[in-house]
Amino acid sequence: MRSLRRALTAASAVSLMTLSVTACTDDGSTVRFGYISDYNGASLLAIADKQGLWDKQGLTPDIKVFTNGPLQIQALGSGDLDFGYIGPGAMWLPATGKAKVVAVNTLAYADRVIGRPGVKTMQDLKGKKVGVPEGTSGDMVLNLALRKAGMTAGDIQKIPMDPATVVSAFSAGQIDGAGIWYPLIDTIKQKVPDTVELASTKEFPDSSFPTAFVGGTGVDQELTRKVIKVLQEANDWRAAHPEDSITEAAALLKLDVAKVKADAANVQVMSTADLVAKTKDGTVATWLNSLGDFFVSTGQLKSRPDPATYYTGDLYTEAYTK
């Protein structure tokens, strides 16, 4: 698909920063784990390290930061990662068989379409340059907003670019709008204080936007089960200690706590028991089917697959009960 090809081409220009995480094991396995520099992507990894959860499972994490989900899917496919994190906008990639969703993380509402000062509505973007990381949640919210406004991608000059380039191009006035997410929008607003938020995923109350952790299609099942256990225990600690989880994420990301707290305000955290229940009663499948229908409408999927083909809900449920 065109959007995937562009996302993967961008990968060659992205440098991965490896962060060392202390987790002492005698003879444990190293787990190469990708994440994105925001509360959704980093909080569980930060908590797992601080609470010794990796060591508890006999694992040693090697975590690497990426700018978006599609790049992590590529790294999983090439064998450079074992697990990673994606937002809802990249969920079409596991749905095509390129990865497995091993755990749902949160429901996220951090994505926006923004415009430069003077741009007040989506219609004002007609014929204008709009930057977006294709195949991501920024692309997703842009498509949703265009549809709601009775527009199509053909009504704008859609310019594919990586997230960092969106920030610099918008700040420099090289693009008129963007499909992007917090906390990057905070960075943009520091440089362009009069930035206008034109659309938000919060405007679609009938839709849910799950973030998730994904594994490569060839990753060992027992290793996957151990990683799921780590994620589940970290998830429950996060749910029980929301303020502390923000502090831990900020420490890993080396960001101001207030900035991470603002980012976390766009996140709905659920307990592991709740996620297991939602897996069993079909709620998670409903979320994924809704996204699948959307991706069919955008041409990113030819047809909507059964979530059971790419979400390992059985492993997630078993890991919680054992």
CSV table of C-alpha atoms in Angstrom, one decimal:
chain,number,residue,atom,x,y,z
A,1,MET,CA,0.0,0.0,0.0
A,2,ARG,CA,1.2,3.5,-0.8
A,3,SER,CA,1.0,4.7,2.8
A,4,LEU,CA,3.0,1.8,4.1
A,5,ARG,CA,5.6,2.2,1.4
A,6,ARG,CA,6.1,5.8,2.4
A,7,ALA,CA,6.2,5.0,6.0
A,8,LEU,CA,8.8,2.4,5.5
A,9,THR,CA,10.9,4.6,3.2
A,10,ALA,CA,11.0,7.1,6.0
A,11,ALA,CA,12.5,4.5,8.3
A,12,SER,CA,15.9,4.8,6.7
A,13,ALA,CA,16.1,8.4,7.8
A,14,VAL,CA,15.1,7.6,11.4
A,15,SER,CA,17.8,6.9,14.0
A,16,LEU,CA,16.9,4.8,16.9
A,17,MET,CA,18.0,5.9,20.3
A,18,THR,CA,18.6,2.9,22.6
A,19,LEU,CA,17.9,3.5,26.3
A,20,SER,CA,19.4,1.2,28.8
A,21,VAL,CA,17.0,-0.2,31.4
A,22,THR,CA,18.4,-1.9,34.4
A,23,ALA,CA,16.9,-5.3,35.0
A,24,CYS,CA,19.3,-7.8,36.5
A,25,THR,CA,18.8,-11.4,35.5
A,26,ASP,CA,20.9,-14.4,36.0
A,27,ASP,CA,20.2,-16.2,32.7
A,28,GLY,CA,17.1,-14.4,31.4
A,29,SER,CA,16.2,-13.6,27.8
A,30,THR,CA,16.8,-10.1,26.3
A,31,VAL,CA,13.6,-8.6,25.0
A,32,ARG,CA,13.9,-5.9,22.3
A,33,PHE,CA,11.0,-3.5,22.9
A,34,GLY,CA,10.0,-0.4,20.9
A,35,TYR,CA,8.0,2.5,22.1
A,36,ILE,CA,7.0,6.1,21.3
A,37,SER,CA,8.0,9.1,23.4
A,38,ASP,CA,4.6,9.7,25.1
A,39,TYR,CA,2.7,8.6,28.1
A,40,ASN,CA,0.9,5.9,26.2
A,41,GLY,CA,4.0,4.4,24.8
A,42,ALA,CA,6.4,4.8,27.7
A,43,SER,CA,4.5,4.5,31.0
A,44,LEU,CA,4.3,0.7,31.3
A,45,LEU,CA,7.9,0.3,30.3
A,46,ALA,CA,9.0,2.8,32.9
A,47,ILE,CA,6.9,1.2,35.6
A,48,ALA,CA,8.0,-2.3,34.7
A,49,ASP,CA,11.6,-1.3,35.2
A,50,LYS,CA,11.1,0.6,38.4
A,51,GLN,CA,9.0,-2.2,40.0
A,52,GLY,CA,11.3,-5.0,38.9
A,53,LEU,CA,8.7,-6.7,36.8
A,54,TRP,CA,11.0,-7.7,34.0
A,55,ASP,CA,13.3,-9.4,36.5
A,56,LYS,CA,10.3,-11.2,38.0
A,57,GLN,CA,9.7,-12.9,34.6
A,58,GLY,CA,13.4,-13.6,34.1
A,59,LEU,CA,13.7,-11.1,31.3
A,60,THR,CA,16.1,-8.2,30.4
A,61,PRO,CA,14.6,-5.4,28.3
A,62,ASP,CA,16.4,-3.5,25.6
A,63,ILE,CA,14.1,-0.6,24.7
A,64,LYS,CA,14.4,1.6,21.7
A,65,VAL,CA,12.4,4.8,20.9
A,66,PHE,CA,10.7,5.2,17.6
A,67,THR,CA,8.7,8.1,16.1
A,68,ASN,CA,5.6,6.1,15.1
A,69,GLY,CA,4.0,2.8,15.0
A,70,PRO,CA,4.6,1.8,11.3
A,71,LEU,CA,8.3,2.0,11.8
A,72,GLN,CA,8.1,-0.5,14.7
A,73,ILE,CA,6.0,-2.8,12.6
A,74,GLN,CA,8.8,-2.7,10.0
A,75,ALA,CA,11.4,-3.4,12.7
A,76,LEU,CA,9.3,-6.4,13.9
A,77,GLY,CA,9.1,-7.7,10.4
A,78,SER,CA,12.9,-7.4,9.8
A,79,GLY,CA,13.7,-9.1,13.1
A,80,ASP,CA,15.2,-6.0,14.7
A,81,LEU,CA,12.5,-5.9,17.5
A,82,ASP,CA,10.5,-8.5,19.4
A,83,PHE,CA,7.7,-6.2,20.6
A,84,GLY,CA,6.6,-2.7,20.1
A,85,TYR,CA,3.8,-0.1,20.7
A,86,ILE,CA,1.3,1.3,18.3
A,87,GLY,CA,-1.5,3.9,18.4
A,88,PRO,CA,-4.9,3.3,16.8
A,89,GLY,CA,-3.9,4.8,13.5
A,90,ALA,CA,-1.4,2.0,12.9
A,91,MET,CA,-3.8,-0.8,13.8
A,92,TRP,CA,-4.4,-1.6,10.1
A,93,LEU,CA,-0.9,-3.1,10.0
A,94,PRO,CA,-1.5,-6.0,12.4
A,95,ALA,CA,-4.8,-6.4,10.6
A,96,THR,CA,-2.9,-7.2,7.4
A,97,GLY,CA,-0.9,-9.9,9.2
A,98,LYS,CA,2.3,-7.9,9.7
A,99,ALA,CA,2.2,-8.2,13.5
A,100,LYS,CA,0.2,-9.6,16.4
A,101,VAL,CA,-1.6,-7.4,19.0
A,102,VAL,CA,-0.6,-9.0,22.3
A,103,ALA,CA,-2.1,-6.5,24.7
A,104,VAL,CA,-4.5,-3.6,24.5
A,105,ASN,CA,-3.0,-0.7,26.4
A,106,THR,CA,-5.4,2.3,26.7
A,107,LEU,CA,-8.0,4.2,24.8
A,108,ALA,CA,-6.4,7.4,23.4
A,109,TYR,CA,-7.8,10.7,22.4
A,110,ALA,CA,-4.6,12.7,21.8
A,111,ASP,CA,-4.9,13.2,18.1
A,112,ARG,CA,-5.8,16.5,16.4
A,113,VAL,CA,-6.0,18.3,13.1
A,114,ILE,CA,-4.3,21.6,13.7
A,115,GLY,CA,-4.1,24.8,11.6
A,116,ARG,CA,-1.9,27.8,11.6
A,117,PRO,CA,-3.3,31.2,12.9
A,118,GLY,CA,-6.1,32.3,10.5
A,119,VAL,CA,-7.2,28.8,9.7
A,120,LYS,CA,-10.5,28.4,11.6
A,121,THR,CA,-12.3,25.4,10.1
A,122,MET,CA,-11.5,22.2,8.1
A,123,GLN,CA,-13.0,24.0,5.0
A,124,ASP,CA,-10.2,26.6,5.4
A,125,LEU,CA,-7.7,23.9,4.6
A,126,LYS,CA,-9.1,23.4,1.1
A,127,GLY,CA,-6.2,23.6,-1.4
A,128,LYS,CA,-3.8,24.1,1.5
A,129,LYS,CA,-0.7,22.1,2.5
A,130,VAL,CA,-1.3,19.6,5.3
A,131,GLY,CA,1.5,17.6,6.8
A,132,VAL,CA,0.8,14.1,8.2
A,133,PRO,CA,2.7,11.0,9.2
A,134,GLU,CA,1.0,8.5,6.9
A,135,GLY,CA,-0.4,5.3,8.3
A,136,THR,CA,-0.5,6.7,11.9
A,137,SER,CA,-3.2,8.1,14.2
A,138,GLY,CA,-2.4,11.6,12.8
A,139,ASP,CA,-3.5,10.2,9.4
A,140,MET,CA,-6.5,8.6,11.0
A,141,VAL,CA,-7.8,11.8,12.7
A,142,LEU,CA,-7.2,13.8,9.5
A,143,ASN,CA,-9.3,11.3,7.5
A,144,LEU,CA,-12.1,11.3,10.1
A,145,ALA,CA,-12.1,15.1,10.2
A,146,LEU,CA,-12.2,15.4,6.4
A,147,ARG,CA,-15.1,13.0,6.2
A,148,LYS,CA,-17.0,14.9,8.9
A,149,ALA,CA,-16.5,18.1,7.0
A,150,GLY,CA,-17.8,16.6,3.8
A,151,MET,CA,-14.3,16.7,2.3
A,152,THR,CA,-11.8,14.2,0.9
A,153,ALA,CA,-8.0,14.0,0.8
A,154,GLY,CA,-8.3,15.4,-2.7
A,155,ASP,CA,-9.5,18.7,-1.3
A,156,ILE,CA,-6.1,19.4,0.4
A,157,GLN,CA,-2.5,19.1,-0.5
A,158,LYS,CA,-1.6,16.2,1.7
A,159,ILE,CA,2.1,16.0,2.4
A,160,PRO,CA,3.5,12.8,4.0
A,161,MET,CA,6.3,13.6,6.5
A,162,ASP,CA,7.6,12.1,9.7
A,163,PRO,CA,6.4,13.5,13.1
A,164,ALA,CA,9.5,15.6,13.8
A,165,THR,CA,9.3,17.2,10.3
A,166,VAL,CA,5.6,18.0,10.9
A,167,VAL,CA,6.6,20.0,14.0
A,168,SER,CA,9.4,21.9,12.2
A,169,ALA,CA,7.4,22.5,9.0
A,170,PHE,CA,4.4,23.7,10.9
A,171,SER,CA,6.4,26.0,13.1
A,172,ALA,CA,8.3,27.4,10.1
A,173,GLY,CA,5.0,28.1,8.2
A,174,GLN,CA,5.9,25.6,5.5
A,175,ILE,CA,2.5,23.8,5.9
A,176,ASP,CA,-0.9,25.3,6.8
A,177,GLY,CA,-2.2,22.3,8.8
A,178,ALA,CA,-1.3,19.0,10.2
A,179,GLY,CA,-2.7,15.7,11.5
A,180,ILE,CA,-0.6,15.1,14.6
A,181,TRP,CA,-0.9,14.2,18.3
A,182,TYR,CA,0.0,15.3,21.8
A,183,PRO,CA,2.6,15.8,23.3
A,184,LEU,CA,4.0,17.0,19.9
A,185,ILE,CA,1.2,19.6,19.7
A,186,ASP,CA,2.5,21.1,22.9
A,187,THR,CA,5.9,21.6,21.3
A,188,ILE,CA,4.2,23.2,18.3
A,189,LYS,CA,2.2,25.5,20.5
A,190,GLN,CA,5.3,26.7,22.2
A,191,LYS,CA,6.5,28.0,18.8
A,192,VAL,CA,3.2,28.9,17.4
A,193,PRO,CA,1.0,30.0,20.3
A,194,ASP,CA,-2.1,30.8,18.2
A,195,THR,CA,-2.2,27.3,16.7
A,196,VAL,CA,-5.9,26.3,16.2
A,197,GLU,CA,-7.2,22.8,16.9
A,198,LEU,CA,-9.6,22.1,14.1
A,199,ALA,CA,-10.6,18.5,14.9
A,200,SER,CA,-10.1,15.9,17.6
A,201,THR,CA,-10.7,12.2,18.1
A,202,LYS,CA,-12.8,13.3,21.1
A,203,GLU,CA,-15.4,14.5,18.6
A,204,PHE,CA,-16.3,10.9,17.8
A,205,PRO,CA,-17.9,9.5,20.9
A,206,ASP,CA,-19.3,6.5,19.1
A,207,SER,CA,-15.8,5.4,18.2
A,208,SER,CA,-13.0,4.0,20.4
A,209,PHE,CA,-9.3,4.3,19.7
A,210,PRO,CA,-7.3,1.6,21.4
A,211,THR,CA,-3.5,1.7,21.6
A,212,ALA,CA,-1.7,-1.6,21.9
A,213,PHE,CA,1.5,-3.5,22.3
A,214,VAL,CA,2.4,-5.7,19.3
A,215,GLY,CA,4.7,-8.6,18.7
A,216,GLY,CA,6.4,-10.1,15.6
A,217,THR,CA,4.6,-13.0,14.0
A,218,GLY,CA,7.5,-15.3,14.7
A,219,VAL,CA,8.0,-14.5,18.4
A,220,ASP,CA,8.0,-17.4,20.8
A,221,GLN,CA,4.7,-18.0,22.5
A,222,GLU,CA,6.2,-18.6,26.0
A,223,LEU,CA,8.2,-15.4,25.7
A,224,THR,CA,5.0,-13.6,24.6
A,225,ARG,CA,3.2,-14.9,27.6
A,226,LYS,CA,5.9,-13.6,30.0
A,227,VAL,CA,5.9,-10.2,28.3
A,228,ILE,CA,2.1,-10.0,28.6
A,229,LYS,CA,2.5,-10.7,32.3
A,230,VAL,CA,4.9,-7.8,32.7
A,231,LEU,CA,2.6,-5.5,30.8
A,232,GLN,CA,-0.4,-6.6,32.9
A,233,GLU,CA,1.3,-6.1,36.2
A,234,ALA,CA,2.6,-2.7,35.1
A,235,ASN,CA,-0.8,-1.8,33.8
A,236,ASP,CA,-2.5,-2.5,37.2
A,237,TRP,CA,0.2,-0.5,39.0
A,238,ARG,CA,-0.4,2.4,36.6
A,239,ALA,CA,-4.2,2.2,37.2
A,240,ALA,CA,-3.6,2.2,41.0
A,241,HIS,CA,-1.0,5.0,41.0
A,242,PRO,CA,-1.9,7.5,38.2
A,243,GLU,CA,0.2,10.4,39.5
A,244,ASP,CA,3.2,8.2,40.2
A,245,SER,CA,2.9,6.6,36.7
A,246,ILE,CA,3.2,10.1,35.2
A,247,THR,CA,6.3,10.8,37.3
A,248,GLU,CA,7.9,7.5,36.2
A,249,ALA,CA,7.1,8.1,32.5
A,250,ALA,CA,8.5,11.6,32.7
A,251,ALA,CA,11.7,10.2,34.1
A,252,LEU,CA,12.1,7.8,31.3
A,253,LEU,CA,11.2,10.3,28.7
A,254,LYS,CA,13.3,13.0,30.3
A,255,LEU,CA,10.4,15.4,30.1
A,256,ASP,CA,8.8,17.9,32.5
A,257,VAL,CA,6.2,16.1,34.7
A,258,ALA,CA,3.6,18.8,33.8
A,259,LYS,CA,4.0,18.1,30.1
A,260,VAL,CA,3.5,14.4,30.6
A,261,LYS,CA,0.5,15.0,32.9
A,262,ALA,CA,-1.1,17.0,30.1
A,263,ASP,CA,-0.5,14.2,27.7
A,264,ALA,CA,-1.9,11.6,30.1
A,265,ALA,CA,-5.2,13.7,30.3
A,266,ASN,CA,-5.9,12.4,26.8
A,267,VAL,CA,-5.7,8.7,27.9
A,268,GLN,CA,-8.3,6.3,29.3
A,269,VAL,CA,-6.5,3.7,31.5
A,270,MET,CA,-8.3,0.4,32.3
A,271,SER,CA,-7.4,-2.3,34.8
A,272,THR,CA,-6.2,-5.7,33.5
A,273,ALA,CA,-9.3,-7.3,34.9
A,274,ASP,CA,-11.4,-4.9,32.8
A,275,LEU,CA,-9.3,-5.6,29.7
A,276,VAL,CA,-9.7,-9.3,30.2
A,277,ALA,CA,-13.5,-8.9,30.7
A,278,LYS,CA,-13.6,-6.7,27.5
A,279,THR,CA,-11.7,-9.4,25.6
A,280,LYS,CA,-14.0,-12.1,26.7
A,281,ASP,CA,-17.3,-10.3,26.1
A,282,GLY,CA,-16.2,-9.1,22.6
A,283,THR,CA,-15.8,-5.4,23.4
A,284,VAL,CA,-12.2,-5.4,22.2
A,285,ALA,CA,-13.2,-7.1,19.1
A,286,THR,CA,-15.9,-4.4,18.6
A,287,TRP,CA,-13.2,-1.7,18.9
A,288,LEU,CA,-10.9,-3.5,16.4
A,289,ASN,CA,-13.8,-4.1,14.0
A,290,SER,CA,-14.7,-0.4,14.1
A,291,LEU,CA,-11.2,0.5,13.2
A,292,GLY,CA,-11.2,-2.2,10.5
A,293,ASP,CA,-14.3,-0.7,8.9
A,294,PHE,CA,-12.6,2.7,8.9
A,295,PHE,CA,-9.4,1.4,7.3
A,296,VAL,CA,-11.5,-0.3,4.6
A,297,SER,CA,-13.1,3.0,3.9
A,298,THR,CA,-9.7,4.7,3.5
A,299,GLY,CA,-8.3,1.9,1.3
A,300,GLN,CA,-5.7,0.8,3.9
A,301,LEU,CA,-7.5,-2.6,4.1
A,302,LYS,CA,-9.2,-4.4,1.3
A,303,SER,CA,-11.6,-6.1,3.8
A,304,ARG,CA,-12.1,-6.2,7.5
A,305,PRO,CA,-10.4,-9.3,9.1
A,306,ASP,CA,-11.6,-11.1,12.2
A,307,PRO,CA,-9.8,-9.6,15.2
A,308,ALA,CA,-9.1,-13.1,16.3
A,309,THR,CA,-6.6,-13.5,13.5
A,310,TYR,CA,-4.3,-10.7,14.8
A,311,TYR,CA,-5.3,-10.1,18.5
A,312,THR,CA,-4.0,-12.9,20.8
A,313,GLY,CA,-6.8,-12.4,23.3
A,314,ASP,CA,-6.5,-16.0,24.4
A,315,LEU,CA,-2.9,-15.5,25.5
A,316,TYR,CA,-3.8,-12.3,27.2
A,317,THR,CA,-6.6,-14.0,29.2
A,318,GLU,CA,-4.5,-17.0,30.1
A,319,ALA,CA,-1.6,-14.8,31.3
A,320,TYR,CA,-3.9,-13.1,33.7
A,321,THR,CA,-5.5,-16.2,35.1
A,322,LYS,CA,-2.2,-18.1,35.7
